[in-house]
Structures are given as C-alpha cells and as structure tokens.
Amino acid sequence: MLSNPTKTRFSIREPAVADAAAIWRLVQERGVLDLNSPYCYLILCKDFASTCLVAGNDDGVVGFLSAYIPPETPEIIFLWQIGVAESAQGQGLGSRLVLSLLEQEACRNISYLHTTITPSNTASLRLFQSVARRLQTEYSEQPGFPQDLFPPGTHEEEWLIRIGPLHQRAL
C-alpha cells in the first residue's frame, strides 16, 4: 500500500504529566472546548492516563482525548473531551483517537461509549456518527445535561451520545 505524502503521520500514546501544559494550551487555542484548569490536565495525565491519549507529530501535541470509566458503570467509557489542533484537522485524527481509546487495555470490558455534545457542535456529532458506522453499531442521542444546570448564559444543553454495544471484533 502506498503512503499518502500529503497526510501527516501522528503518534498516539498515553499522556505523561509532562504533556499537561501542552494539552491545556491546545484546548485553550482551539476555543471550542470547555477549558479546565491546568491542574485538571495534570491529574488526567497522572491518574487517568490509561483512558486518555495524546497525538503528536513534529509540531508537538496536536490532539488530545480524555475519558474515564465511571465507577458505577464499568461497562461504559465516558469520553470527556477530544480536541485536535487546527493544523491537524481533516486528516482523520479525531476518529483515530477514539478508535485507539477503545483498543486500550483499560477498555477491554467496555460495551458502550458515552459522551456529551452540544447540539450546535455538528463536527463532533458527525465524528461520533462516523465512529458508530465504522464500528457497525448503534448510535443514539438522548437528553444529557439541560441548559439550566449550567450557570445562566454560559453553556447550551448537552446531548448524551451513546455508541454500542461495542464488539471487540469490530475494533
């Protein structure tokens, strides 16, 4: 198979605490994700590394995904944030991050992927619809967090996106 020289190669790996500042900057620069404190990204990289990923190239960190397994529902992986630098968009990196997450050892017993997305975030909605198609499984949108749970005027509602059941052979 011939490689496409116009596509950038990305390395995808679990984050290290040394990546936290770069992840924070990526989220800040994108401006479309809720920006958490730098300390939050340190904790994600330290205590949740097995369910988080970074993507890098010669430019440094150009993608990030954070997720966790809720203690009450160990069959679900909740994808909290995913962000791709503008310079790396349009190359399938978002999908690669999600699929790589599901291949992690920490996800071996996961049956469903959940995330929340605002209705206006059509790019993320399309991303997760395409992941469900790729995995040949169901995709659903349900009420997640209504707007009135957020401080007034700060956030639109979030839909709960559910993908699954996940079949390991599809990964």
CSV table of C-alpha atoms in Angstrom, one decimal:
chain,number,residue,atom,x,y,z
A,1,MET,CA,0.0,0.0,0.0
A,2,LEU,CA,1.4,3.4,-0.9
A,3,SER,CA,1.5,6.1,1.7
A,4,ASN,CA,-0.1,9.4,1.1
A,5,PRO,CA,2.7,12.0,1.4
A,6,THR,CA,0.1,14.8,2.0
A,7,LYS,CA,-1.1,13.2,5.2
A,8,THR,CA,0.9,13.8,8.3
A,9,ARG,CA,1.9,10.9,10.5
A,10,PHE,CA,0.8,11.1,14.1
A,11,SER,CA,2.0,9.1,17.0
A,12,ILE,CA,-0.8,8.2,19.5
A,13,ARG,CA,0.1,7.3,23.1
A,14,GLU,CA,-1.0,7.6,26.7
A,15,PRO,CA,-0.2,11.0,28.1
A,16,ALA,CA,2.6,11.8,30.6
A,17,VAL,CA,2.4,14.5,33.2
A,18,ALA,CA,4.9,16.5,31.1
A,19,ASP,CA,2.1,16.7,28.4
A,20,ALA,CA,-0.4,18.5,30.6
A,21,ALA,CA,0.7,22.1,29.8
A,22,ALA,CA,0.7,21.4,26.0
A,23,ILE,CA,-2.8,19.8,26.3
A,24,TRP,CA,-4.1,22.8,28.3
A,25,ARG,CA,-2.6,25.1,25.5
A,26,LEU,CA,-4.2,23.0,22.8
A,27,VAL,CA,-7.7,23.2,24.4
A,28,GLN,CA,-7.2,27.0,25.0
A,29,GLU,CA,-6.1,27.7,21.4
A,30,ARG,CA,-9.0,25.7,19.9
A,31,GLY,CA,-11.5,27.7,21.9
A,32,VAL,CA,-14.4,25.3,21.3
A,33,LEU,CA,-13.9,23.0,24.3
A,34,ASP,CA,-14.5,23.9,27.9
A,35,LEU,CA,-11.1,24.9,29.3
A,36,ASN,CA,-10.3,23.2,32.5
A,37,SER,CA,-7.6,24.3,34.9
A,38,PRO,CA,-4.0,23.3,34.2
A,39,TYR,CA,-4.2,21.2,37.3
A,40,CYS,CA,-7.1,19.2,35.9
A,41,TYR,CA,-5.0,18.2,32.9
A,42,LEU,CA,-2.1,17.2,35.2
A,43,ILE,CA,-4.5,14.9,37.1
A,44,LEU,CA,-5.9,13.5,33.9
A,45,CYS,CA,-2.3,12.7,32.7
A,46,LYS,CA,-1.3,11.2,36.0
A,47,ASP,CA,-4.3,9.4,37.3
A,48,PHE,CA,-6.3,8.7,34.2
A,49,ALA,CA,-3.6,8.1,31.7
A,50,SER,CA,-4.8,4.6,30.8
A,51,THR,CA,-8.1,6.1,29.4
A,52,CYS,CA,-6.6,9.3,27.9
A,53,LEU,CA,-4.5,9.7,24.7
A,54,VAL,CA,-2.3,12.4,23.1
A,55,ALA,CA,-1.4,12.6,19.4
A,56,GLY,CA,1.8,14.2,18.4
A,57,ASN,CA,3.9,15.0,15.4
A,58,ASP,CA,6.9,17.2,14.7
A,59,ASP,CA,4.8,20.2,16.0
A,60,GLY,CA,4.3,18.6,19.4
A,61,VAL,CA,0.9,17.7,20.9
A,62,VAL,CA,-1.8,18.1,18.2
A,63,GLY,CA,-4.5,16.0,19.6
A,64,PHE,CA,-5.9,15.0,23.0
A,65,LEU,CA,-8.7,12.7,24.3
A,66,SER,CA,-9.7,12.4,27.9
A,67,ALA,CA,-12.0,9.7,29.1
A,68,TYR,CA,-12.8,7.7,32.2
A,69,ILE,CA,-14.7,4.6,33.3
A,70,PRO,CA,-17.5,5.7,35.8
A,71,PRO,CA,-17.2,3.6,39.0
A,72,GLU,CA,-21.0,2.8,38.9
A,73,THR,CA,-21.0,1.6,35.3
A,74,PRO,CA,-17.7,-0.2,34.5
A,75,GLU,CA,-19.1,-1.3,31.1
A,76,ILE,CA,-19.1,2.3,29.9
A,77,ILE,CA,-16.3,4.6,28.9
A,78,PHE,CA,-17.2,8.2,29.1
A,79,LEU,CA,-15.3,10.4,26.6
A,80,TRP,CA,-15.0,13.8,28.3
A,81,GLN,CA,-13.0,15.8,25.8
A,82,ILE,CA,-11.5,15.4,22.4
A,83,GLY,CA,-9.6,18.1,20.6
A,84,VAL,CA,-7.5,18.4,17.5
A,85,ALA,CA,-5.2,21.3,16.6
A,86,GLU,CA,-6.4,23.3,13.6
A,87,SER,CA,-3.2,22.3,11.8
A,88,ALA,CA,-4.1,18.6,12.2
A,89,GLN,CA,-7.7,18.7,11.3
A,90,GLY,CA,-9.2,17.0,8.2
A,91,GLN,CA,-6.8,14.0,8.5
A,92,GLY,CA,-9.0,11.6,10.4
A,93,LEU,CA,-7.1,12.2,13.7
A,94,GLY,CA,-10.3,12.5,15.8
A,95,SER,CA,-11.5,9.1,14.6
A,96,ARG,CA,-8.1,7.6,15.2
A,97,LEU,CA,-8.1,8.9,18.7
A,98,VAL,CA,-11.5,7.4,19.5
A,99,LEU,CA,-10.7,4.1,18.0
A,100,SER,CA,-7.3,3.9,19.7
A,101,LEU,CA,-9.0,4.6,23.0
A,102,LEU,CA,-11.3,1.6,22.5
A,103,GLU,CA,-8.3,-0.6,21.8
A,104,GLN,CA,-6.6,0.3,25.1
A,105,GLU,CA,-6.3,-2.5,27.7
A,106,ALA,CA,-8.4,-0.4,30.1
A,107,CYS,CA,-11.3,-0.7,27.7
A,108,ARG,CA,-11.2,-4.5,27.2
A,109,ASN,CA,-14.5,-4.9,29.1
A,110,ILE,CA,-16.3,-1.8,27.7
A,111,SER,CA,-19.6,-2.3,26.0
A,112,TYR,CA,-20.6,1.3,25.4
A,113,LEU,CA,-19.0,4.6,24.7
A,114,HIS,CA,-20.8,7.7,26.1
A,115,THR,CA,-20.1,11.4,25.6
A,116,THR,CA,-22.0,14.6,25.7
A,117,ILE,CA,-22.1,17.1,22.9
A,118,THR,CA,-23.9,20.4,22.4
A,119,PRO,CA,-26.4,20.4,19.6
A,120,SER,CA,-24.5,23.1,17.7
A,121,ASN,CA,-21.3,21.1,17.6
A,122,THR,CA,-22.1,19.4,14.3
A,123,ALA,CA,-18.4,18.4,13.7
A,124,SER,CA,-18.3,16.3,16.9
A,125,LEU,CA,-21.8,14.9,16.1
A,126,ARG,CA,-20.5,13.8,12.7
A,127,LEU,CA,-17.3,12.4,14.2
A,128,PHE,CA,-19.2,10.1,16.6
A,129,GLN,CA,-21.8,9.1,14.0
A,130,SER,CA,-18.9,8.0,11.7
A,131,VAL,CA,-17.3,6.1,14.6
A,132,ALA,CA,-20.5,4.2,15.2
A,133,ARG,CA,-20.8,3.4,11.5
A,134,ARG,CA,-17.1,2.3,11.4
A,135,LEU,CA,-17.8,0.0,14.4
A,136,GLN,CA,-21.0,-1.2,12.8
A,137,THR,CA,-23.0,-0.5,16.0
A,138,GLU,CA,-25.8,1.7,17.2
A,139,TYR,CA,-25.7,5.5,17.7
A,140,SER,CA,-28.2,7.4,19.8
A,141,GLU,CA,-28.8,10.9,21.1
A,142,GLN,CA,-30.7,11.4,24.3
A,143,PRO,CA,-31.1,14.3,26.7
A,144,GLY,CA,-28.0,14.8,28.7
A,145,PHE,CA,-27.5,17.9,30.7
A,146,PRO,CA,-30.2,20.6,30.3
A,147,GLN,CA,-29.0,24.2,29.9
A,148,ASP,CA,-30.4,25.2,33.3
A,149,LEU,CA,-27.8,23.0,35.1
A,150,PHE,CA,-25.1,25.4,33.9
A,151,PRO,CA,-24.6,28.9,35.2
A,152,PRO,CA,-27.0,31.3,33.4
A,153,GLY,CA,-25.9,32.2,29.9
A,154,THR,CA,-22.7,30.2,30.0
A,155,HIS,CA,-23.5,26.9,28.2
A,156,GLU,CA,-26.0,25.3,25.9
A,157,GLU,CA,-27.6,22.0,26.7
A,158,GLU,CA,-25.5,18.8,26.2
A,159,TRP,CA,-26.9,15.7,24.5
A,160,LEU,CA,-25.8,12.3,25.7
A,161,ILE,CA,-24.4,10.3,22.8
A,162,ARG,CA,-24.4,6.5,23.2
A,163,ILE,CA,-22.5,4.2,20.9
A,164,GLY,CA,-22.7,0.5,21.3
A,165,PRO,CA,-22.9,-2.3,22.0
A,166,LEU,CA,-19.2,-2.5,21.1
A,167,HIS,CA,-17.9,-5.7,19.6
A,168,GLN,CA,-14.2,-6.3,20.0
A,169,ARG,CA,-14.0,-7.8,16.5
A,170,ALA,CA,-15.2,-4.5,15.0
A,171,LEU,CA,-12.2,-2.7,16.5
